[in-house]
Coordinates of C-alpha atoms in Angstrom, one line a residue:
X1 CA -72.6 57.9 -26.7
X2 CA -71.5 56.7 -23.2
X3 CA -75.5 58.2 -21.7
X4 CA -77.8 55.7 -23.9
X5 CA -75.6 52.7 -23.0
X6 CA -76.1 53.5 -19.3
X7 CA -79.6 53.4 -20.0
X8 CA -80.1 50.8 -21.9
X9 CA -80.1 48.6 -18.9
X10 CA -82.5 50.0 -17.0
X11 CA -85.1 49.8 -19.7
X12 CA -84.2 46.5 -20.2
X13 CA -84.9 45.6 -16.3
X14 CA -88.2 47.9 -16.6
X15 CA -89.6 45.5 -19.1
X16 CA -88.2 42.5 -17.0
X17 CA -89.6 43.3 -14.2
X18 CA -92.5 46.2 -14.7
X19 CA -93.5 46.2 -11.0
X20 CA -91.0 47.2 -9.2
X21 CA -89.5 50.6 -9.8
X22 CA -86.4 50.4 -7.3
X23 CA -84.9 48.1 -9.2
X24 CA -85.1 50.5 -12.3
X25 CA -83.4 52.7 -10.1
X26 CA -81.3 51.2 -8.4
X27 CA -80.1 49.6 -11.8
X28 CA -78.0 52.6 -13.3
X29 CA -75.9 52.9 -9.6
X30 CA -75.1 49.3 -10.0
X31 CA -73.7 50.1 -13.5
X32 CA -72.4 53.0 -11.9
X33 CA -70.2 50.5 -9.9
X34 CA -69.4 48.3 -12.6
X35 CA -66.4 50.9 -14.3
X36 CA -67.5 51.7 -18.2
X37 CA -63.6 52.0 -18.6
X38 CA -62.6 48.5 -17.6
X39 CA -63.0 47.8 -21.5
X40 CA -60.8 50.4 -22.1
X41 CA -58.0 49.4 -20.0
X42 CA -58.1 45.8 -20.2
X43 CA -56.2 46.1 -23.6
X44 CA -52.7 47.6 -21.6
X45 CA -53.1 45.0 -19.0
X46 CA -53.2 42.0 -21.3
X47 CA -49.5 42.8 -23.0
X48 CA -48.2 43.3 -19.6
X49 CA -49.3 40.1 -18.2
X50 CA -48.0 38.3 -21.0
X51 CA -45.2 39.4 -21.1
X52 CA -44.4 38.8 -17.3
X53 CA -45.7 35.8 -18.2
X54 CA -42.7 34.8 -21.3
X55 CA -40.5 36.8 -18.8
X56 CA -41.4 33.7 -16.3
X57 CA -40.7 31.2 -19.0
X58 CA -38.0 32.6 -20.3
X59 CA -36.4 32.8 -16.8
X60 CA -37.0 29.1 -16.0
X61 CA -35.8 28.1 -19.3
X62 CA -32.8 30.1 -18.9
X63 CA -32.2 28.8 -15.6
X64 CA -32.5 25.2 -17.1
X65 CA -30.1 25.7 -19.6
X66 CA -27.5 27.7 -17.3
X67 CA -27.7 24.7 -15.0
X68 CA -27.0 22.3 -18.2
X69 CA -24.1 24.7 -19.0
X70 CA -22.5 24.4 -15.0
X71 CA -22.7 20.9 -15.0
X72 CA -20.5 20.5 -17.8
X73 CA -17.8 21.6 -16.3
X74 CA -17.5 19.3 -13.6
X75 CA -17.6 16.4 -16.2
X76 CA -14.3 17.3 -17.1
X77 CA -11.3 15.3 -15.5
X78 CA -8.0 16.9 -14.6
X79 CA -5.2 14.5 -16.3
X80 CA -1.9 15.8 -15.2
X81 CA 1.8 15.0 -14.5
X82 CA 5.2 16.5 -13.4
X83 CA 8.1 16.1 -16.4
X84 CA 11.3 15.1 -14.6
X85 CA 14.5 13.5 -15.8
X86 CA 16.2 12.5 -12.5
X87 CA 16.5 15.4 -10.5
X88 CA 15.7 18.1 -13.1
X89 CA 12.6 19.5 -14.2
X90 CA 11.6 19.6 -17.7
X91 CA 9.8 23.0 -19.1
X92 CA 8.3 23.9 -22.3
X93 CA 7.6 20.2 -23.5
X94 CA 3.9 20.3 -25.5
X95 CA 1.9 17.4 -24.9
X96 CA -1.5 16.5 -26.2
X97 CA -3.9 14.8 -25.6
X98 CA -6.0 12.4 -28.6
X99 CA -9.1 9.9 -28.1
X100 CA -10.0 6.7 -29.8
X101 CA -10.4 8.3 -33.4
X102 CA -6.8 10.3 -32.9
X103 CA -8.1 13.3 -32.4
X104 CA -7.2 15.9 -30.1
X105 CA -9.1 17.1 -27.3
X106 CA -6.8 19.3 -25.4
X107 CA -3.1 20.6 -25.3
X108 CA -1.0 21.4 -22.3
X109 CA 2.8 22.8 -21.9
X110 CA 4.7 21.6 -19.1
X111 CA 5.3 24.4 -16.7
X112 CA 9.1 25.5 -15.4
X113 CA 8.5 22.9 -12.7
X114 CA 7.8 20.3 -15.4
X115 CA 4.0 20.4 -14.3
X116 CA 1.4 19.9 -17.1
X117 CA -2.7 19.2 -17.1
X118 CA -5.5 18.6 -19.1
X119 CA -8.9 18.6 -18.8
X120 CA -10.7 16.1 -20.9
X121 CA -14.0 14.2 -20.5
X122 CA -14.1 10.8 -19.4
X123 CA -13.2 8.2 -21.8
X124 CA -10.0 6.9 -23.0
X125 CA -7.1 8.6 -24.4
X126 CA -3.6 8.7 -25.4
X127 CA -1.2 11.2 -24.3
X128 CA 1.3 12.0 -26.9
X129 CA 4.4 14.3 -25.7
X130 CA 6.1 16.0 -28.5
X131 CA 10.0 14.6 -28.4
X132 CA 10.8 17.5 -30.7
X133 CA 10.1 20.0 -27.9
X134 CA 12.6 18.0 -25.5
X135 CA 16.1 19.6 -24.5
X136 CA 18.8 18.1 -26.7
X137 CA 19.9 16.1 -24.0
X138 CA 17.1 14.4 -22.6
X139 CA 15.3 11.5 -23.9
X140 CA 12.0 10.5 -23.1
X141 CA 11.6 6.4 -22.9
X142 CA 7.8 6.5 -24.2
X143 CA 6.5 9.5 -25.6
X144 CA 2.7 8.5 -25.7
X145 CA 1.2 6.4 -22.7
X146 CA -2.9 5.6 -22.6
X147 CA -4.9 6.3 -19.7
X148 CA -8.7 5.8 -18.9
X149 CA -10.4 9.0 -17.4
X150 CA -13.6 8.1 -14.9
X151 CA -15.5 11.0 -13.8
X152 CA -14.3 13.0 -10.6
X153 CA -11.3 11.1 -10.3
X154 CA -8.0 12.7 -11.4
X155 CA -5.8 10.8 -13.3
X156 CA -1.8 11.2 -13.1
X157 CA 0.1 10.1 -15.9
X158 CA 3.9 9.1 -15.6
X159 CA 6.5 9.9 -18.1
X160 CA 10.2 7.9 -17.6
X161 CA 13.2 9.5 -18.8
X162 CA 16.6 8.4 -19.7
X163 CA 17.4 5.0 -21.0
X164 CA 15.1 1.8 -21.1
X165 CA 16.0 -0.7 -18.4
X166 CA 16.6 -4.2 -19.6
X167 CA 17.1 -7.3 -17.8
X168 CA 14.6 -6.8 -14.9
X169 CA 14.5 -10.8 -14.2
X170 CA 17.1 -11.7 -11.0
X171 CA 18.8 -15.2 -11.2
X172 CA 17.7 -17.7 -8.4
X173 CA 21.4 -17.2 -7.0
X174 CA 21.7 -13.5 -6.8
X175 CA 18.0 -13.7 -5.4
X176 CA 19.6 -16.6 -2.2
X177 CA 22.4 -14.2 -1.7
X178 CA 20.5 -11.0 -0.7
X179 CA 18.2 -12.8 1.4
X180 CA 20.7 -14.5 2.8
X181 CA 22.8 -11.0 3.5
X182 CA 18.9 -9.7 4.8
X183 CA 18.6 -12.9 6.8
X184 CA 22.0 -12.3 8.8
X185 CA 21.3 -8.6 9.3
X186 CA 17.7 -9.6 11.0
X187 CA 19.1 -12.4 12.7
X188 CA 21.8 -9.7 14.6
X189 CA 18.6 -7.7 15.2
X190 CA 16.8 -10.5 17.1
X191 CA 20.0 -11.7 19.2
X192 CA 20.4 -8.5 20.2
X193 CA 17.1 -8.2 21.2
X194 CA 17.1 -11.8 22.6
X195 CA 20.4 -11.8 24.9
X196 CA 18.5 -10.1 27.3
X197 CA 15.7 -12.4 27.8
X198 CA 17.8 -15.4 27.5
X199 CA 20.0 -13.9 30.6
X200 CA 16.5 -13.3 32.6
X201 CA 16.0 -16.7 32.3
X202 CA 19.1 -18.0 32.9
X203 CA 19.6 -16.0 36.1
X204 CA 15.9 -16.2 37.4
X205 CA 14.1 -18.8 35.7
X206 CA 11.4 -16.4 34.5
X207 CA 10.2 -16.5 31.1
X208 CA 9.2 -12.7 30.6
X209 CA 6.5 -12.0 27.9
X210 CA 6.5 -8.5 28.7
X211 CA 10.2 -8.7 27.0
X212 CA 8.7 -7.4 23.8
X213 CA 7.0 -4.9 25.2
X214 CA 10.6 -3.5 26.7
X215 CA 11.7 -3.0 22.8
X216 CA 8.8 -1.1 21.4
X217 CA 8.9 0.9 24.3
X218 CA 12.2 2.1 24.4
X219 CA 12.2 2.8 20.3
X220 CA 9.0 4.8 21.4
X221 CA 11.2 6.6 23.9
X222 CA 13.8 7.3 21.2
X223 CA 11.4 8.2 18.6
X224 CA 10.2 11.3 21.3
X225 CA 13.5 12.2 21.9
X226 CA 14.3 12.9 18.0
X227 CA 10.9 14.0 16.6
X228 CA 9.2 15.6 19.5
X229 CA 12.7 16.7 21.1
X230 CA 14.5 17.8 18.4
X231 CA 17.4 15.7 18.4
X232 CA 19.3 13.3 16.1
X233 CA 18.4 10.0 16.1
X234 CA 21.7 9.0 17.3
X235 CA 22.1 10.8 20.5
X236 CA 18.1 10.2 20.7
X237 CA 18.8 6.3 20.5
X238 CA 21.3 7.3 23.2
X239 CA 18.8 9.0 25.8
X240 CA 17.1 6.1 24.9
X241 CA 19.3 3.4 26.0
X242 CA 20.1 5.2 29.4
X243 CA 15.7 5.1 30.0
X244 CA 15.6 1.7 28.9
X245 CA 18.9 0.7 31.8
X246 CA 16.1 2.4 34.2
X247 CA 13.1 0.7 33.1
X248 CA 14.6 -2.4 33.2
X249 CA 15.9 -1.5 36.4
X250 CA 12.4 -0.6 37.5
X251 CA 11.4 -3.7 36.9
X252 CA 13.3 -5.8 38.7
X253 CA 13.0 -3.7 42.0
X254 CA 9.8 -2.9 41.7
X255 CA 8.2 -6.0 40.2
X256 CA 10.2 -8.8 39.9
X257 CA 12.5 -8.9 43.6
X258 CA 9.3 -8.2 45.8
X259 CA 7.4 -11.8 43.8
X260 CA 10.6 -13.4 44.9
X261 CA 10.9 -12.5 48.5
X262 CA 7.1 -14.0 48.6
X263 CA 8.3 -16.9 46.8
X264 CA 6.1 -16.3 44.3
X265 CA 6.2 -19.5 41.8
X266 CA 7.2 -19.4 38.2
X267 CA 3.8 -19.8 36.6
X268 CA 2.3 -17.3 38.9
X269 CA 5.6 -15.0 37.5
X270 CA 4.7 -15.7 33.7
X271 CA 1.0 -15.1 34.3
X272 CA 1.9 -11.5 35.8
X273 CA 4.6 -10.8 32.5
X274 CA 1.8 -11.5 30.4
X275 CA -0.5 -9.1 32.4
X276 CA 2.2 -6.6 32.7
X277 CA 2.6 -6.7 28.7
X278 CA -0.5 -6.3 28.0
X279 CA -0.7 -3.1 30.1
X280 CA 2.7 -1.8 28.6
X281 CA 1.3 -2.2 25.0
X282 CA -2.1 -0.6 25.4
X283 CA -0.3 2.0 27.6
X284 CA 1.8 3.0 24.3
X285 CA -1.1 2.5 22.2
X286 CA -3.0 5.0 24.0
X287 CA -0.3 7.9 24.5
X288 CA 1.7 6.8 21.8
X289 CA -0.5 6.2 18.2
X290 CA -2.2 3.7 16.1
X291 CA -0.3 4.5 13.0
X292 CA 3.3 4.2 12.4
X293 CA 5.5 6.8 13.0
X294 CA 8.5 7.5 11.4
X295 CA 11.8 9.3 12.6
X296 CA 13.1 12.5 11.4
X297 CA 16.8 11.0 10.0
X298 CA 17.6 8.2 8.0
X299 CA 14.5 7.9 5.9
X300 CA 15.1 8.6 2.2
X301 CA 18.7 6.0 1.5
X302 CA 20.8 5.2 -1.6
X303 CA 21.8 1.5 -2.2
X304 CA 26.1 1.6 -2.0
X305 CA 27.0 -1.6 -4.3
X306 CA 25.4 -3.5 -6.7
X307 CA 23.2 -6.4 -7.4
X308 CA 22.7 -8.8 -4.7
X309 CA 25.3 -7.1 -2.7
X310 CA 23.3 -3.4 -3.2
X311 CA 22.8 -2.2 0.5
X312 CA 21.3 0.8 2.2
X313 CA 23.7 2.9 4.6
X314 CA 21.1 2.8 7.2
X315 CA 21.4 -1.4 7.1
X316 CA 25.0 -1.4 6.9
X317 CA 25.4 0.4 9.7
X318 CA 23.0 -1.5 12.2
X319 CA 24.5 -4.8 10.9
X320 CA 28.3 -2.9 12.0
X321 CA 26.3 -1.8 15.8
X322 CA 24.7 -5.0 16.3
X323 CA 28.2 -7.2 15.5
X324 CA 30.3 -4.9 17.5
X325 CA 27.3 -4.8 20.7
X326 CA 27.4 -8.5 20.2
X327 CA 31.2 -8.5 20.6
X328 CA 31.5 -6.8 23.6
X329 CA 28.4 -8.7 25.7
X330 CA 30.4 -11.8 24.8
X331 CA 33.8 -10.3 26.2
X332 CA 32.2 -8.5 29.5
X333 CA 30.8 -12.3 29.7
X334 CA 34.1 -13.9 29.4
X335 CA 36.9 -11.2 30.7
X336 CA 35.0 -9.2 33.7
X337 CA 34.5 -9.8 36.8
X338 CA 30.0 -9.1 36.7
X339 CA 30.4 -11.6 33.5
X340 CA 31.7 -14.1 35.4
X341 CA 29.0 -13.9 38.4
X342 CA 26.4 -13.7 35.9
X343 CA 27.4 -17.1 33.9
X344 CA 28.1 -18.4 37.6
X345 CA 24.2 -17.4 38.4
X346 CA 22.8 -18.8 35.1
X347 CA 24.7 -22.1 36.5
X348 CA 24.0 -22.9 40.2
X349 CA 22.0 -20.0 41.9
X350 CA 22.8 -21.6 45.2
X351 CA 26.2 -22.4 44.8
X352 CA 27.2 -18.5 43.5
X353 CA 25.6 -17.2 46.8
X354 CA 26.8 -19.7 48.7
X355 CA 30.4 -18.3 47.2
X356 CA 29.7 -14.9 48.3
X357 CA 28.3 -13.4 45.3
X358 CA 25.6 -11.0 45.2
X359 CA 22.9 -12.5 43.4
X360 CA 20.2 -9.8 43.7
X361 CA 23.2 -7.4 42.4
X362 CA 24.0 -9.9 39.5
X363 CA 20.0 -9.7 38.4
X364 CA 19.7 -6.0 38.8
X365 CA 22.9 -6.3 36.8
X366 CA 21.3 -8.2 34.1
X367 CA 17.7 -6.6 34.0
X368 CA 19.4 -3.0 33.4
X369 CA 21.6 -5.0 30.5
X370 CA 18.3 -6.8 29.2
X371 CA 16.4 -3.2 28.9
X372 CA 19.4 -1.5 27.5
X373 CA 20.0 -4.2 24.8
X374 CA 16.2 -4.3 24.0
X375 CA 16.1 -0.3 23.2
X376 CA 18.9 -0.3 20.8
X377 CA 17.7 -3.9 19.4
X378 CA 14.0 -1.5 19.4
X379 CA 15.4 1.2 17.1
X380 CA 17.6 -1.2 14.8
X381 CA 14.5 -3.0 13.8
X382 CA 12.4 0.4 13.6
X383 CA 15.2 1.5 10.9
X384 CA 15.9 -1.8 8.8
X385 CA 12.6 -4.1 8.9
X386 CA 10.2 -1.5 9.3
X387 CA 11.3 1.7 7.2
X388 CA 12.4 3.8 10.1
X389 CA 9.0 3.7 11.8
X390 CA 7.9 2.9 14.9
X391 CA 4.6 0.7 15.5
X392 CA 3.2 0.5 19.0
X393 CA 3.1 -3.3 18.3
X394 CA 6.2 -4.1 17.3
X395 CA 8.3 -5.8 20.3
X396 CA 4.9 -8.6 20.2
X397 CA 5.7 -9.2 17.0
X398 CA 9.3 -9.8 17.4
X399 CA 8.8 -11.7 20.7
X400 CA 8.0 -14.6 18.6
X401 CA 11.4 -14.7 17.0
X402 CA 13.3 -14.1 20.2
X403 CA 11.8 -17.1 21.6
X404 CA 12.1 -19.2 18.9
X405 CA 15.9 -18.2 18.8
X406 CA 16.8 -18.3 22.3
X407 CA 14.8 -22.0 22.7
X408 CA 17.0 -22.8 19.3
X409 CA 20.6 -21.7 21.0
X410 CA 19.6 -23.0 24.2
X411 CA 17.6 -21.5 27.2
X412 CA 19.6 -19.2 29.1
X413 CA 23.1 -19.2 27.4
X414 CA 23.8 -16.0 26.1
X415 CA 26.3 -17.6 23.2
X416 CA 23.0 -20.4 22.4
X417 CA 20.6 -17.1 22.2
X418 CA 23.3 -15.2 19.7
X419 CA 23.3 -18.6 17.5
X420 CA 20.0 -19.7 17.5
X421 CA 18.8 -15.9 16.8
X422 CA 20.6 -15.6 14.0
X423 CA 20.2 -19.1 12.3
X424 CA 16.2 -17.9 13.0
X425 CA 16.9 -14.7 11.1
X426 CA 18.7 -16.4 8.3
X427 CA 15.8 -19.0 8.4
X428 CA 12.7 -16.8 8.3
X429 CA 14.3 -14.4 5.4
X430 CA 15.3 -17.3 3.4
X431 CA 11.3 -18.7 3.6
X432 CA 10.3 -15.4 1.9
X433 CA 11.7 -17.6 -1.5
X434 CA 8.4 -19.7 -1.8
X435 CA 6.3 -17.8 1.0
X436 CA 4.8 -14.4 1.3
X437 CA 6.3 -11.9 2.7
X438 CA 3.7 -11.6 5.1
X439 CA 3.6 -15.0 6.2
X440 CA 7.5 -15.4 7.2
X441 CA 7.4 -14.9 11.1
X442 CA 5.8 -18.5 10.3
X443 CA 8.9 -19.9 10.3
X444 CA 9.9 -18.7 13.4
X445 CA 6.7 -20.7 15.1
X446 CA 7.8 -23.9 13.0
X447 CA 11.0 -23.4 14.2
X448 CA 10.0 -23.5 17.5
X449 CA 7.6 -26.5 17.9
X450 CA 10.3 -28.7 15.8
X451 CA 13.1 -27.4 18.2
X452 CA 10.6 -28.7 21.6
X453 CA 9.9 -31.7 20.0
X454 CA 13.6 -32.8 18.6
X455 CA 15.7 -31.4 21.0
X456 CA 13.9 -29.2 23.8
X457 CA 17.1 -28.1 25.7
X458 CA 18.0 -26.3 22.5
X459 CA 21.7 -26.7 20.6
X460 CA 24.1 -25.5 23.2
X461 CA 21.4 -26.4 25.9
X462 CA 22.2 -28.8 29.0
X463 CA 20.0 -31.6 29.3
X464 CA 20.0 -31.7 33.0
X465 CA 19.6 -28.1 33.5
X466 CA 16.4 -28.0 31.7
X467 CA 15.4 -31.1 33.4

């Protein structure tokens, strides 16, 4: 059968083309060439290729819908929480959680840590906690809270235990009294801070801006010895106290007495504490940090008492320190002998040396008093006003204050500076009433331009001094 198909075409290209017999010839090799059995096996290849070809689809399409299927997944939100009345955990409590129509979309049991989470799209839901899986002797105060899920954000939801508070609202009274009791502890932590720069004054006539800048550095200095050191805060304040006796020190010798013996004038002397602050706070900025950083003791603190007498240990006891420091810088300045020449200094410069007193030892005297007072006034405002952390900006913010007190008391008494800082204190804490928080070192800089206009020389001040 195959013989008179091969043919076929050469007779066919005979009668075409009568005149030439190679192409009769040649005609049967080029069918030759063109395989007779292609027919045949075109009918296998034509399954295959479709079917890779539905394998392909079906692939793709798969793929598609795989994809569809992971994505689903990450629609889901994580609501969770931590069951805990008080101190103790709460296991085994079933909670659920139900959407707009009240029905549920997924279940959780708290774990023995109290933990518990569900994964629910986003929306908004209701989580129900069954009361009759509680213990016997715990309560919950709200057994079904709502909550609105976004996508990718985790949602925590917060279940209170015990009984309901009442009577959140605090009279106007109670409300005076604590500030007031806040006020007197903050005042303490400015004159304590202050005494130091109103002595500087009194005994040298300079008005040293770099004064805040002694405060934060020597709560930076205690904050090294108890976090990076390992010791407790209180032989850390300690250390502290001794570096800030030598940096004061430092001061005055290396600074302060050299501008002197040049006869260097006051304003050229403010100009260069100004300078000389700035260089101490980006010093501490740079090796210190940006952020706040908080001690290792005295963080997490009960209130002792109750209502607007309720007081942290931690405040207690800097209000007890800064009374009793107080206390005893008031009696060295009355009862000993150094007092004495330093009150005689503040006075008549001339007429103390002229007595035989050692000036330059009564103002090396005072500078290692100033620097020793401004580390522990450092680490009492660290621990009551700030939370027990230390900012690298801290003294400038207090510096303010200090001046505001000491001009209020009086330039260079020590007994003005301890009034005037605390009627400051009192003052500013009291403003927090009708003002922002934020906004109450405000008072301090009122304050301070009524006090210059009024009376400049301050309440215990002498006119003809400051004249």
């Amino acid at each position: 059968m195959t013989e008179p198909d091969l043919q076929a075409p050469p007779v066919s290209a005979d009668r075409t083309d009568p005149s030439s017999s190679r192409r009769s010839y040649r005609a049967p090799a080029r069918q030759t060439r063109l395989p007779a059995p292609r027919p045949a096996s075109s009918g296998p290849t034509r399954p295959i290729g479709l079917a890779l070809l539905l394998f392909l689809v079906a692939t793709f399409l798969g793929g598609l819908l795989g994809a569809t299927t992971a994505e689903a997944a990450p629609n889901e939100v994580r609501v969770f929480g931590v069951l805990r009345n008080g101190d103790e955990k709460v296991p085994d409590v079933k909670l659920e959680a139900k959407d707009a129509s009240g029905n549920v979309v997924g279940t959780a049991t708290s774990s023995p840590t109290g933990a518990w989470s569900i994964n629910v799209p986003p929306g908004t839901y209701t989580i129900v906690l069954d009361t009759e899986s509680l213990p016997d002797d715990v309560a919950v105060q709200k057994n079904e809270l709502p909550v609105d899920v976004s996508g990718g954000t985790a949602r925590p939801v917060i279940f209170s235990f015990g009984e309901v508070r009442t009577g959140t609202e605090v009279s106007a009274v109670a409300e005076l009294t604590r500030l007031a009791i806040d006020g007197i502890r903050f005042g303490l932590i400015i004159a304590i801070t202050g005494v130091g720069l109103s002595l500087i004054f009194g005994t040298t006539g300079l008005t040293n801006f770099a004064h805040g800048e002694l405060v934060t550095l020597g709560a930076v200095v205690a904050w090294v010895f108890n976090v990076k050191v390992g010791l407790h805060l209180i032989p850390a304040t300690l250390l502290a106290i001794v570096v800030g006796v030598g940096i004061g020190m430092a001061n005055e010798l290396g600074l302060w007495r050299p501008l002197r013996r040049r006869r260097t004038g006051l304003i050229s002397m403010l100009v260069v504490s100004i300078g000389l602050a700035l260089v101490i706070r980006y010093l501490i900025l740079i090796f210190f940090s940006d952020r706040s950083e908080p001690f290792d003791d005295y963080q997490a603190q009960k209130q002792i008492g109750s209502g607007p007498f309720a007081i942290t240990p931690v405040n207690l006891a800097c209000i007890v320190i800064c009374i009793v420091v107080l206390l005893a810088v008031a009696v060295m300045l009355q009862r000993t002998r150094i007092g004495k020449a330093m009150r005689a200094v503040a006075d008549n410069r001339d007429l103390a040396e002229s007595s035989g007193i050692d000036v330059d030892r009564v103002i090396l005297f005072v500078w290692a008093l100033a620097g020793g007072l401004a580390t522990l006034g450092g680490v009492m405002f660290a621990l009551s006003e700030l939370g027990g952390r230390v900012q690298w900006e801290m003294g400038f913010k207090l510096l303010l204050l200090m001046f505001a007190g000491i001009t209020l008391g009086g330039l260079g008494t020590a007994y003005g500076a301890l009034l005037g800082c605390l009627i400051v204190g009192l003052l500013v804490q009291l403003s927090t009433y009708v003002l922002s928080p934020d906004l109450k070192y405000i008072g301090g800089l009122l304050i301070l331009i009524i006090i210059l206009t009024i009376r400049p020389q301050g309440i215990l001040g002498s006119r003809a001094r400051i004249g």
